Coordinates of C-alpha atoms in Angstrom, one line a residue:
Chain O
M26 CA 175.5 -144.2 136.1
L27 CA 172.1 -145.9 135.0
D28 CA 170.2 -142.9 136.6
F29 CA 172.2 -140.5 134.6
L30 CA 171.6 -142.5 131.4
I31 CA 167.8 -142.7 132.1
K32 CA 167.7 -138.9 132.5
L33 CA 169.1 -138.5 128.9
Q34 CA 165.6 -139.2 127.7
T35 CA 163.9 -136.6 129.7
I36 CA 166.0 -133.5 128.6
D37 CA 163.8 -130.4 128.4
R38 CA 162.8 -129.6 124.8
R39 CA 164.1 -126.1 125.1
W40 CA 167.6 -127.4 125.2
I41 CA 167.0 -129.3 122.0
Y42 CA 165.5 -126.2 120.4
L43 CA 168.7 -124.3 121.4
A44 CA 171.0 -127.0 120.0
V45 CA 169.1 -126.9 116.7
G46 CA 169.1 -123.2 116.7
L47 CA 172.9 -123.1 117.4
A48 CA 173.6 -125.7 114.8
C49 CA 171.8 -123.7 112.1
V50 CA 173.1 -120.2 113.1
V51 CA 176.7 -120.7 113.9
P52 CA 177.7 -121.7 110.3
F53 CA 176.4 -118.3 109.1
I54 CA 178.7 -116.5 111.6
V55 CA 181.8 -118.6 111.3
P56 CA 182.2 -119.5 107.6
M57 CA 182.6 -123.2 106.9
R58 CA 182.9 -125.3 103.8
L59 CA 181.9 -128.9 103.3
T60 CA 182.9 -131.3 100.6
V61 CA 179.8 -131.9 98.5
R62 CA 179.6 -134.9 96.2
P63 CA 176.9 -134.7 93.5
S64 CA 174.5 -137.7 93.7
Q65 CA 173.1 -139.7 90.8
E66 CA 169.8 -138.0 90.7
T67 CA 171.5 -134.4 90.4
I68 CA 173.8 -135.6 87.8
G69 CA 170.8 -136.8 85.9
V70 CA 169.4 -133.3 85.7
Y71 CA 172.7 -131.7 84.9
K72 CA 173.5 -134.0 82.1
T73 CA 170.1 -133.7 80.5
I74 CA 170.4 -129.8 80.6
E75 CA 173.9 -130.0 79.4
N76 CA 172.8 -132.0 76.3
L77 CA 169.7 -130.0 75.5
P78 CA 169.3 -128.5 72.0
R79 CA 169.2 -124.7 71.8
D80 CA 166.3 -124.5 69.3
K81 CA 163.7 -125.6 71.7
A82 CA 162.6 -124.2 75.0
V83 CA 162.6 -125.6 78.5
L84 CA 159.3 -125.3 80.4
I85 CA 159.8 -124.5 84.1
D86 CA 156.7 -125.0 86.4
S87 CA 157.8 -122.8 89.3
G88 CA 155.2 -122.8 92.1
W89 CA 157.3 -122.3 95.2
D90 CA 157.0 -119.3 97.6
A91 CA 158.5 -118.1 100.9
G92 CA 157.5 -121.2 102.7
S93 CA 159.9 -123.4 100.7
L94 CA 162.3 -120.8 99.8
G95 CA 165.1 -122.4 101.6
E96 CA 164.8 -125.6 99.6
N97 CA 163.5 -124.4 96.2
M98 CA 165.2 -121.0 95.7
G99 CA 168.7 -122.6 95.4
Q100 CA 167.3 -125.1 92.9
A101 CA 165.8 -122.4 90.8
E102 CA 169.0 -120.5 90.8
V103 CA 171.2 -123.3 89.6
I104 CA 168.7 -124.4 86.8
V105 CA 168.3 -120.8 85.6
E106 CA 172.1 -120.3 85.7
H107 CA 172.7 -123.5 83.7
L108 CA 170.1 -122.5 81.0
F109 CA 171.5 -119.0 80.8
R110 CA 175.0 -120.3 80.5
R111 CA 174.1 -122.6 77.7
R112 CA 171.8 -120.0 76.1
V113 CA 168.8 -122.5 76.1
P114 CA 165.6 -120.5 76.2
F115 CA 163.1 -121.2 79.0
V116 CA 159.5 -120.3 79.6
V117 CA 158.4 -120.0 83.3
I118 CA 154.8 -121.0 84.1
N119 CA 152.9 -121.7 87.4
I120 CA 150.2 -124.2 87.2
G121 CA 148.3 -124.3 90.4
G122 CA 151.2 -123.6 92.7
S123 CA 151.5 -120.6 95.0
P124 CA 150.1 -117.4 93.5
Q125 CA 153.3 -115.7 94.6
G126 CA 155.4 -118.1 92.5
P127 CA 156.0 -115.9 89.5
Q128 CA 157.3 -113.0 91.7
F129 CA 159.8 -115.2 93.6
M130 CA 161.0 -116.8 90.3
N131 CA 161.4 -113.2 88.9
A132 CA 163.7 -112.4 91.8
V133 CA 165.8 -115.4 91.1
I134 CA 166.0 -114.7 87.4
D135 CA 166.9 -111.1 88.0
K136 CA 169.7 -112.1 90.4
I137 CA 171.2 -114.6 87.8
H138 CA 170.6 -112.2 84.9
K139 CA 173.2 -109.8 86.4
R140 CA 175.9 -112.4 85.5
Y141 CA 174.6 -112.8 82.0
P142 CA 173.5 -109.1 81.0
D143 CA 173.3 -109.9 77.4
R144 CA 170.4 -112.3 77.8
K145 CA 167.0 -110.6 76.9
Y146 CA 163.5 -111.0 78.2
G147 CA 161.2 -112.3 75.4
I148 CA 164.1 -113.8 73.5
D149 CA 166.0 -115.9 76.1
W150 CA 163.2 -116.3 78.7
V151 CA 159.6 -115.5 79.3
N152 CA 157.5 -115.6 82.4
L153 CA 153.9 -116.3 81.6
G154 CA 152.6 -116.0 85.3
Y155 CA 150.2 -118.0 87.2
N156 CA 147.2 -120.1 86.0
Q157 CA 144.8 -120.8 89.0
V158 CA 143.0 -123.7 87.4
G159 CA 145.9 -126.0 87.6
G160 CA 146.2 -129.6 87.4
W161 CA 146.1 -131.9 84.4
V162 CA 143.4 -129.6 82.8
T163 CA 146.0 -126.8 82.2
M164 CA 148.8 -129.2 81.6
T165 CA 147.0 -130.9 78.6
L166 CA 145.9 -127.7 77.3
A167 CA 149.4 -126.1 77.5
A168 CA 150.8 -129.2 75.7
K169 CA 148.4 -128.8 72.8
D170 CA 148.4 -125.0 72.7
L171 CA 150.6 -123.0 75.2
H172 CA 149.1 -119.7 73.8
K173 CA 145.6 -120.7 74.7
A174 CA 146.6 -121.8 78.2
F175 CA 148.6 -118.6 78.8
P176 CA 147.4 -115.9 76.3
R177 CA 149.6 -113.2 78.1
D178 CA 152.8 -113.1 80.0
Y179 CA 152.9 -111.9 83.7
K180 CA 153.3 -108.2 82.6
G181 CA 150.2 -108.4 80.4
T182 CA 152.0 -108.6 77.1
K183 CA 150.4 -110.8 74.5
V184 CA 152.4 -113.9 73.8
N185 CA 152.3 -113.5 70.1
E186 CA 154.3 -110.3 70.6
L187 CA 157.3 -112.1 72.3
P188 CA 159.8 -113.7 69.9
L189 CA 160.4 -116.7 72.0
M190 CA 156.7 -117.5 72.2
R191 CA 156.2 -117.1 68.6
K192 CA 158.3 -120.3 68.1
T193 CA 157.1 -122.1 71.3
R194 CA 153.5 -123.1 70.7
N195 CA 153.1 -126.6 72.1
I196 CA 154.8 -129.7 73.6
D197 CA 156.7 -130.3 70.4
D198 CA 158.6 -127.1 70.9
I199 CA 159.7 -128.1 74.5
S200 CA 162.8 -130.2 75.1
L201 CA 162.5 -130.5 78.9
I202 CA 159.9 -129.8 81.7
C203 CA 161.4 -128.7 85.1
C204 CA 159.1 -128.6 88.0
I205 CA 160.4 -126.6 90.9
N206 CA 157.9 -126.7 93.8
Y207 CA 157.6 -127.9 97.4
S208 CA 155.7 -130.9 96.0
P209 CA 155.9 -131.1 92.3
S210 CA 152.7 -132.3 90.6
E211 CA 153.0 -135.9 89.6
E212 CA 150.4 -135.2 86.9
W213 CA 153.1 -134.1 84.7
I214 CA 154.3 -137.6 84.5
G215 CA 151.1 -139.1 83.7
F216 CA 149.5 -136.6 81.4
I217 CA 152.5 -135.2 79.7
H218 CA 155.5 -137.7 79.8
G219 CA 153.2 -140.6 79.5
V220 CA 151.5 -139.2 76.4
Y221 CA 154.2 -137.2 74.6
G222 CA 157.4 -138.7 76.2
T223 CA 158.9 -135.3 77.1
P224 CA 161.6 -135.5 79.6
I225 CA 160.7 -134.4 83.0
A226 CA 162.9 -133.3 86.0
F227 CA 161.7 -132.4 89.5
A228 CA 163.2 -130.1 92.0
C229 CA 161.4 -130.6 95.4
A230 CA 161.5 -130.3 99.2
G231 CA 163.5 -133.0 101.0
I232 CA 160.5 -134.4 102.8
Q233 CA 158.6 -134.9 99.4
S234 CA 161.5 -136.5 97.7
T235 CA 161.0 -140.1 99.1
S236 CA 157.8 -140.3 96.9
E237 CA 159.6 -139.0 93.9
Y238 CA 162.5 -141.4 93.9
R239 CA 160.5 -144.2 92.4
Y240 CA 160.2 -142.3 89.1
I241 CA 164.0 -142.4 88.5
P242 CA 164.6 -146.1 88.0
S243 CA 161.5 -146.3 85.7
K244 CA 163.0 -143.3 83.8
Q245 CA 159.9 -141.3 84.1
L246 CA 162.1 -138.6 85.6
V247 CA 165.5 -137.7 84.2
G248 CA 166.7 -136.6 87.6
L249 CA 165.8 -135.1 90.9
L250 CA 167.2 -132.1 92.8
V251 CA 166.4 -132.8 96.5
S252 CA 166.2 -129.8 98.8
A253 CA 169.2 -127.5 99.5
R254 CA 171.5 -130.4 99.0
G255 CA 170.4 -130.8 95.4
S256 CA 171.1 -127.3 94.6
A257 CA 174.5 -127.4 96.5
E258 CA 175.4 -130.6 94.3
Y259 CA 174.3 -128.8 91.2
D260 CA 176.4 -125.8 92.1
V261 CA 179.5 -128.1 92.4
L262 CA 178.7 -129.4 88.8
L263 CA 178.3 -126.0 87.5
H264 CA 181.6 -124.7 89.1
P265 CA 183.8 -127.7 89.5
N266 CA 187.0 -125.8 90.0
K267 CA 186.1 -122.5 91.6
S268 CA 184.3 -122.9 94.9
E269 CA 184.1 -119.1 95.4
D270 CA 181.7 -119.0 92.3
R271 CA 179.2 -121.2 94.1
T272 CA 176.8 -118.7 95.5
S273 CA 173.5 -120.5 95.3
K274 CA 171.2 -120.8 98.3
G275 CA 171.9 -124.4 98.4
T276 CA 175.6 -124.0 98.9
E277 CA 174.9 -121.3 101.6
L278 CA 172.6 -123.6 103.4
I279 CA 174.3 -127.0 103.1
V280 CA 176.5 -126.5 106.2
P281 CA 173.6 -125.5 108.6
L282 CA 171.5 -128.3 107.0
T283 CA 174.4 -130.8 107.8
Y284 CA 174.8 -129.7 111.4
G285 CA 171.0 -129.5 111.9
H286 CA 170.7 -133.1 110.8
L287 CA 173.6 -134.2 113.0
V288 CA 171.8 -132.5 116.0
I289 CA 168.6 -134.4 115.3
I290 CA 170.5 -137.7 114.9
F291 CA 172.4 -137.1 118.2
G292 CA 169.1 -136.3 119.9
V293 CA 167.5 -139.7 118.5
V294 CA 170.6 -141.5 119.8
I295 CA 170.7 -140.1 123.3
G296 CA 166.9 -140.5 123.6
N297 CA 167.4 -144.2 122.7
I298 CA 170.3 -144.6 125.2
G299 CA 167.9 -143.3 127.9
Y300 CA 165.1 -145.5 126.8
L301 CA 167.4 -148.7 126.8
A302 CA 168.8 -147.7 130.2
E303 CA 165.2 -147.4 131.5
R304 CA 164.5 -150.9 130.2
R305 CA 167.5 -152.4 131.8
R306 CA 166.5 -150.7 135.1
K307 CA 163.0 -152.4 134.9
R308 CA 164.6 -155.8 134.0
L309 CA 167.0 -155.5 137.0
R310 CA 164.1 -154.7 139.3
R311 CA 162.1 -157.7 138.0
W312 CA 165.0 -160.1 138.8
E313 CA 165.3 -158.6 142.3
Chain N
M23 CA 114.3 -132.5 97.3
W24 CA 114.7 -131.5 93.6
K25 CA 117.9 -129.7 94.4
K26 CA 119.5 -133.0 95.7
R27 CA 118.3 -134.9 92.8
L28 CA 119.7 -132.3 90.4
I29 CA 123.1 -132.3 92.1
T30 CA 123.0 -136.2 92.2
A31 CA 122.2 -136.2 88.4
V32 CA 124.9 -133.7 87.5
T33 CA 127.5 -135.5 89.6
F34 CA 126.6 -138.8 87.9
L35 CA 126.6 -137.4 84.4
G36 CA 130.0 -135.8 84.9
G37 CA 131.4 -139.1 86.3
I38 CA 129.9 -141.3 83.5
Y39 CA 131.3 -139.0 80.8
F40 CA 134.9 -139.3 82.1
F41 CA 134.5 -142.9 82.8
L42 CA 133.2 -143.6 79.2
E43 CA 135.7 -141.3 77.7
F44 CA 138.5 -143.3 79.4
V45 CA 137.2 -146.7 78.6
I46 CA 135.8 -146.3 75.0
P47 CA 138.3 -145.6 72.2
A48 CA 138.1 -142.2 70.4
T49 CA 137.3 -143.9 67.2
I50 CA 135.3 -147.1 66.3
P51 CA 138.0 -149.8 66.5
W52 CA 136.9 -152.0 63.6
Q53 CA 136.5 -149.0 61.2
T54 CA 139.7 -147.3 62.1
T55 CA 142.9 -147.3 59.9
S56 CA 146.2 -147.0 61.7
G57 CA 149.6 -146.5 59.9
I58 CA 152.1 -143.9 58.7
V59 CA 151.2 -141.0 56.7
L60 CA 152.6 -141.4 53.2
S61 CA 151.0 -138.3 51.6
V62 CA 148.0 -135.9 52.1
P63 CA 146.5 -135.2 48.8
S64 CA 143.7 -133.0 50.2
D65 CA 142.2 -132.2 53.5
K66 CA 139.6 -135.0 53.0
K67 CA 142.0 -137.8 51.9
V68 CA 145.0 -139.3 53.5
E69 CA 147.2 -142.0 52.1
V70 CA 148.2 -144.4 55.0
G71 CA 150.9 -147.0 54.8
L72 CA 149.9 -150.1 56.8
V73 CA 152.9 -151.3 58.9
S74 CA 153.6 -154.9 59.9
K75 CA 156.0 -155.7 62.7
N76 CA 159.4 -157.1 61.6
A77 CA 161.7 -156.5 64.7
S78 CA 161.8 -155.9 68.4
V79 CA 165.0 -154.2 69.5
P80 CA 165.9 -153.6 73.2
I81 CA 167.2 -150.1 74.0
T82 CA 170.1 -149.3 76.4
E83 CA 172.0 -146.2 77.2
K84 CA 174.6 -147.3 74.8
T85 CA 172.4 -148.0 71.8
V86 CA 173.0 -145.6 68.9
I87 CA 169.8 -144.6 67.2
K88 CA 169.8 -142.8 63.9
R89 CA 166.7 -141.3 62.6
K90 CA 165.9 -140.7 58.9
T91 CA 164.0 -137.3 58.7
H92 CA 161.0 -136.8 56.4
T93 CA 163.3 -135.3 53.8
G94 CA 165.7 -138.3 53.9
E95 CA 168.5 -136.9 56.1
I96 CA 170.1 -139.0 58.7
E97 CA 170.5 -137.5 62.3
I98 CA 171.4 -139.0 65.6
A99 CA 168.3 -139.3 67.9
S100 CA 168.0 -139.8 71.7
P101 CA 165.6 -142.6 72.9
V102 CA 163.2 -139.9 74.4
S103 CA 162.9 -138.1 71.1
I104 CA 161.7 -141.2 69.2
H105 CA 158.0 -141.1 68.1
P106 CA 155.8 -143.7 66.4
G107 CA 156.2 -143.3 62.7
D108 CA 160.0 -142.4 62.9
M109 CA 162.1 -144.3 60.6
V110 CA 165.1 -145.5 62.5
I111 CA 168.4 -147.3 62.1
I112 CA 169.6 -149.0 65.2
K113 CA 172.9 -150.6 65.7
N114 CA 173.4 -152.9 68.5
L115 CA 176.4 -153.8 70.5
S116 CA 177.3 -156.7 68.2
G117 CA 177.2 -154.3 65.2
K118 CA 173.9 -155.7 63.7
E119 CA 171.7 -153.1 62.2
S120 CA 168.0 -153.1 62.4
I121 CA 166.0 -150.6 60.1
G122 CA 162.3 -150.0 60.4
I123 CA 159.4 -147.7 61.3
V124 CA 158.7 -147.3 65.0
M125 CA 155.3 -148.7 66.0
P126 CA 153.1 -147.3 68.8
Q127 CA 153.6 -150.3 71.0
S128 CA 157.2 -149.3 71.4
S129 CA 158.5 -148.2 74.9
Q130 CA 161.7 -146.4 76.1
R131 CA 163.4 -149.8 76.7
R132 CA 162.3 -151.6 73.6
L133 CA 161.4 -150.4 70.0
I134 CA 159.0 -152.3 68.0
L135 CA 159.9 -151.8 64.2
G136 CA 157.9 -152.5 61.1
D137 CA 157.8 -152.2 57.4
V138 CA 155.1 -150.8 55.1
T139 CA 153.3 -153.7 53.5
K140 CA 150.2 -152.0 52.0
H141 CA 148.9 -148.6 51.1
K142 CA 145.3 -147.3 51.6
M143 CA 143.7 -144.1 50.6
V144 CA 141.5 -143.1 53.7
E145 CA 138.7 -140.7 53.3
V146 CA 138.3 -138.2 56.1
R147 CA 134.5 -137.6 56.6
D148 CA 132.8 -135.1 58.7
N149 CA 132.3 -137.6 61.5
S150 CA 136.0 -138.9 61.2
L151 CA 138.7 -138.2 63.7
V152 CA 142.3 -137.9 62.8
R153 CA 144.7 -138.8 65.7
R154 CA 148.4 -138.3 65.5
M155 CA 150.0 -140.9 67.8
R156 CA 152.5 -139.9 70.3
S157 CA 154.6 -142.1 72.6
R158 CA 153.1 -145.3 74.0
G159 CA 149.9 -145.3 72.2
S160 CA 148.4 -142.0 73.3
G161 CA 147.1 -139.7 70.6
E162 CA 146.1 -136.1 70.0
V163 CA 143.3 -134.9 67.6
V164 CA 144.8 -132.9 64.7
A165 CA 143.6 -131.6 61.3
A166 CA 144.6 -133.8 58.3
T167 CA 146.6 -131.0 56.7
T168 CA 148.9 -130.6 59.7
L169 CA 150.1 -134.2 59.3
K170 CA 153.9 -134.8 58.4
A171 CA 153.9 -137.2 55.4
S172 CA 156.9 -138.9 53.9
R173 CA 157.6 -141.9 51.6
I174 CA 161.3 -141.9 52.2
G175 CA 161.7 -141.2 55.9
S176 CA 160.0 -140.4 59.2
A177 CA 156.3 -139.4 59.1
D178 CA 153.4 -139.0 61.5
W179 CA 151.7 -142.3 62.8
V180 CA 147.9 -141.7 62.5
Q181 CA 144.7 -143.4 63.3
I182 CA 141.7 -142.3 61.2
G183 CA 138.1 -143.5 61.9
P184 CA 134.6 -142.5 62.7
T185 CA 134.5 -140.7 66.1
T186 CA 132.7 -142.0 69.1
Y187 CA 132.0 -138.3 70.0
L188 CA 133.1 -138.5 73.6
S189 CA 136.5 -137.0 73.0
A190 CA 135.1 -134.2 71.0
W191 CA 133.5 -132.8 74.0
Y192 CA 136.7 -133.1 76.1
E193 CA 137.9 -129.5 75.6
S194 CA 134.3 -128.1 76.4
V195 CA 134.4 -130.2 79.6
N196 CA 137.8 -128.8 80.4
D197 CA 136.5 -125.3 79.8
F198 CA 133.8 -126.1 82.3
F199 CA 136.3 -126.9 84.9
V200 CA 138.1 -123.7 84.3
V201 CA 134.8 -121.7 84.9
L202 CA 134.1 -123.8 87.9
G203 CA 137.7 -123.1 89.3
S204 CA 137.1 -119.4 88.9
L205 CA 133.7 -119.7 90.7
A206 CA 135.4 -121.5 93.5
W207 CA 137.8 -118.5 93.9
G208 CA 134.9 -116.2 94.0
M209 CA 133.0 -118.4 96.5
G210 CA 136.0 -118.5 98.8
L211 CA 136.4 -114.7 98.7
L212 CA 132.6 -114.3 99.5
S213 CA 132.8 -116.9 102.2
L214 CA 135.7 -115.0 103.8
W215 CA 133.9 -111.7 103.5
L216 CA 130.6 -113.1 105.2
V217 CA 132.6 -114.7 108.2
H218 CA 134.8 -111.7 108.9
S219 CA 132.1 -109.1 108.4
G220 CA 129.9 -111.1 110.8
N221 CA 132.7 -111.2 113.4
I222 CA 133.1 -107.3 113.3
R223 CA 129.3 -106.6 113.3
K224 CA 128.6 -108.9 116.1
R225 CA 131.9 -108.0 117.9
R226 CA 132.8 -111.6 118.5
P227 CA 136.0 -112.3 120.5
E228 CA 139.1 -111.0 118.7
W229 CA 137.0 -109.2 116.0
Y230 CA 140.0 -106.8 115.5
L231 CA 141.7 -109.6 113.7
S232 CA 138.9 -109.5 111.1
V233 CA 139.6 -105.8 110.7
L234 CA 143.3 -106.6 110.0
F235 CA 142.2 -109.2 107.6
F236 CA 140.2 -106.6 105.5
A237 CA 143.0 -104.2 105.7
A238 CA 145.5 -106.8 104.5
V239 CA 143.3 -107.6 101.5
I240 CA 143.0 -103.9 100.6
V241 CA 146.9 -103.5 100.9
G242 CA 147.5 -106.7 99.0
S243 CA 145.1 -105.6 96.2
V244 CA 146.7 -102.2 95.8
A245 CA 150.2 -103.8 96.1
G246 CA 149.2 -106.2 93.2
A247 CA 148.9 -103.1 90.8
G248 CA 152.8 -102.9 91.2
F249 CA 153.4 -106.4 90.2
G250 CA 155.0 -106.7 86.7
A251 CA 156.6 -103.2 86.7
P252 CA 160.3 -103.0 85.7
E253 CA 163.0 -103.4 88.4
T254 CA 164.0 -99.7 87.8
S255 CA 160.4 -98.4 88.1
K256 CA 160.1 -95.7 90.8
E257 CA 156.3 -96.0 91.1
W258 CA 155.0 -96.3 94.6
T259 CA 152.9 -99.2 93.8
K260 CA 156.0 -101.2 92.7
R261 CA 157.7 -100.2 96.0
L262 CA 154.5 -101.3 97.9
S263 CA 154.5 -104.6 96.0
D264 CA 158.2 -105.3 96.9
I265 CA 157.6 -104.5 100.6
V266 CA 154.5 -106.8 100.9
L267 CA 156.1 -109.6 99.0
F268 CA 159.8 -109.5 100.0
D269 CA 159.8 -107.7 103.3
L270 CA 156.5 -109.0 104.7
L271 CA 155.3 -112.3 103.2
R272 CA 158.8 -113.9 102.6
P273 CA 160.0 -113.6 106.1
L274 CA 156.5 -114.5 107.6
G275 CA 156.4 -117.6 105.4
S276 CA 159.9 -118.6 106.0
T277 CA 159.5 -118.2 109.9
I278 CA 156.3 -120.3 110.0
F279 CA 158.0 -123.1 108.0
S280 CA 161.2 -122.8 110.1
L281 CA 159.2 -123.6 113.1
L282 CA 158.8 -127.1 111.8
T283 CA 162.5 -127.7 112.2
F284 CA 162.3 -127.4 116.0
Y285 CA 159.0 -129.4 116.2
L286 CA 160.8 -132.1 114.0
A287 CA 163.8 -132.2 116.3
S288 CA 161.8 -132.4 119.5
A289 CA 159.3 -135.0 118.1
A290 CA 162.3 -137.2 116.8
Y291 CA 164.0 -137.0 120.1
R292 CA 160.8 -138.0 122.1
S293 CA 159.2 -140.6 119.8
F294 CA 162.0 -142.3 117.9
K295 CA 162.5 -145.2 120.4
A296 CA 163.7 -148.7 119.7
K297 CA 160.5 -150.3 121.1
S298 CA 160.3 -153.1 118.5
R299 CA 162.4 -154.8 115.9
E300 CA 160.5 -152.8 113.1
A301 CA 161.2 -149.5 115.0
V302 CA 164.9 -150.4 115.2
L303 CA 164.9 -151.1 111.4
M304 CA 163.1 -147.9 110.6
M305 CA 165.5 -145.9 112.8
A306 CA 168.6 -147.5 111.3
S307 CA 167.5 -146.9 107.8
S308 CA 166.5 -143.3 108.5
I309 CA 169.8 -142.6 110.2
I310 CA 171.7 -144.2 107.2
V311 CA 169.7 -142.2 104.7
I312 CA 170.3 -138.9 106.6
L313 CA 173.9 -139.5 107.0
G314 CA 174.1 -140.6 103.3
Q315 CA 172.7 -137.3 102.2
L316 CA 175.4 -135.3 104.0
S317 CA 178.4 -136.6 101.9
I318 CA 180.3 -137.8 105.0
H319 CA 181.5 -141.2 103.4
P320 CA 180.9 -142.7 100.1
T321 CA 179.8 -146.0 101.6
L322 CA 177.0 -144.3 103.5
T323 CA 176.0 -142.4 100.3
T324 CA 175.9 -145.6 98.3
T325 CA 173.8 -147.5 100.9
S326 CA 171.5 -144.5 101.3
T327 CA 171.0 -144.4 97.6
W328 CA 170.3 -148.1 97.5
I329 CA 167.7 -147.7 100.2
L330 CA 166.0 -144.8 98.5
Y331 CA 166.0 -146.3 95.0
I332 CA 165.2 -149.9 95.8
I333 CA 163.4 -150.2 99.2
N334 CA 161.8 -146.9 99.2
S335 CA 160.6 -147.0 95.6
A336 CA 159.0 -150.4 96.2
S337 CA 157.3 -149.4 99.4
V338 CA 156.0 -146.1 98.0
R339 CA 154.6 -147.9 95.0
A340 CA 152.8 -150.3 97.3
L341 CA 151.5 -147.4 99.4
E342 CA 150.4 -145.5 96.3
F343 CA 148.7 -148.6 94.9
G344 CA 146.7 -148.8 98.2
L345 CA 145.9 -145.1 98.1
M346 CA 144.7 -145.4 94.6
L347 CA 142.3 -148.3 95.5
G348 CA 141.0 -146.2 98.3
A349 CA 140.7 -143.2 96.0
I350 CA 138.6 -145.3 93.6
A351 CA 136.4 -146.4 96.3
I352 CA 135.8 -142.8 97.5
G353 CA 135.5 -141.6 93.9
L354 CA 132.8 -144.3 93.3
R355 CA 130.9 -143.2 96.4
L356 CA 131.0 -139.6 95.5
W357 CA 130.0 -140.3 91.8
L358 CA 127.1 -142.3 92.9
S359 CA 126.2 -139.8 95.6
L360 CA 126.4 -142.4 98.2
E361 CA 128.6 -140.2 100.5
R362 CA 126.5 -138.4 103.1
G363 CA 127.7 -134.8 103.1
A364 CA 127.2 -132.2 105.7
F365 CA 124.0 -130.8 104.4
F366 CA 122.5 -134.0 103.0
D367 CA 119.8 -134.4 105.5
R368 CA 118.5 -130.6 104.9
E369 CA 116.9 -128.7 102.1
V370 CA 119.9 -126.7 100.5

């Protein structure tokens, strides 16, 4: 029996890859649903957007791309849907993130726009594209004069020609800053929230979230969307009664994510069973 | 030798500017007037009301804050929207009302309120700086005519005094960073060109990958012409842009990052062993946090949230503190050119 337990820590890694692969793929083939309970940090973002005034815009700093699509796309979908639903205008920028960020955000907006066809570009939302300088330099400039930091939108139209941008000139015209990125820049907190007090929400990858949680008790962040789980939870808040309306990437991925995590935990547990069995074997041999 | 000295001098001057700009106030403290704006008779004169503290009010989520706008109307205000200079009426849980002007020392959890005790007409000279105060004592430079004035309600909190000139150059220095950033992009492209063209010229191993690199740059540049075209556009550049972005880059990027999952699972299986008490503690907390994220049971979720909000926050703050001390040490070495770089011992 001890021999068998010791062998548990020497399983070929290809079996582990297979187990992870199956755990992630099977939920796509066999449709499954899990109960998702919204967490405090997700509810914080939801409540903030739910209580936003309609006469000010939301600034979305979206710098994610294909690499973090599984985590950030769902977050972008739920935030854009909430803003469209409440008719709160938003401005999309990309300060120092991936240069492909604007295109990926456009794809998300186009998808959600189909459900709200009466929303118009230039009035309900604007995409100002990518600024390669990045960092606090562009953030502080955008806070003082957004038109100077982004003189044209991603199509090349001058911002003065866009109705939404004519009344969105600086940080006073922004009610919330949402950063959707693999690792949102903490400079927003220091240089913008610390100076102007503008509420900030982050939507980040799971692995980055541990360093962002500390900003919630100190109220420097109103909330945090963590990975696909955050977007699945937000979807539940957006559609509390009709689960068939929950179509975000997060809802799609929460089941494979869950089973993938369980496989990893199972692997850790059986690895430790093998390790402890080997220790016991060594102790028994010493006594002999 | 002179090039190294030039680099050292420019590095030092850049660092000393930012250090002094951070340490020295924007205006000369003993000649600065701070208070709320009562009126702006002209662009050279501002009537400032000097405010003395009269109350310190704690703010909770249940506190109801009413703000008197600059026209005298009353509106409900959220704690995050309160700025220095706002006239507020706060009712605490016992029903007691506190009325006053919010002072810059206030925070999100405590408002320091005051009353106007004196009026002062301040002259805005050519070397004067007018700073409108935002939350927590940070200010932005504005023109006197843009200030919001009021005798009956909320107004801007302003600091007017002779400038120390350092903050006047801030935007120019920022512009310098913008230019430097653009140069860095150009340098990167140039460097890639030199490396890959060298590979092709000298037929180094796997030189065909350099040919693919140039082909990818050309295709990507041409595809970029299609970016921004409307969804319904039939232009071939739009179609090429969609193919490059959504049919090539997106799957490739997702594939590369997805490989991490397999490495993570294999590494966790092999290396997460209970070899010591600390390792057992780490493993137990990580399992609780992972299971808590999966909505399996409310107790697990509560415990996971407690670990993340309390223990994790404290340890990350401690870690960041250490990182920042290290960053300051490295920054000092770079600023004073004490760091020996790759080319330091050669003529550049």
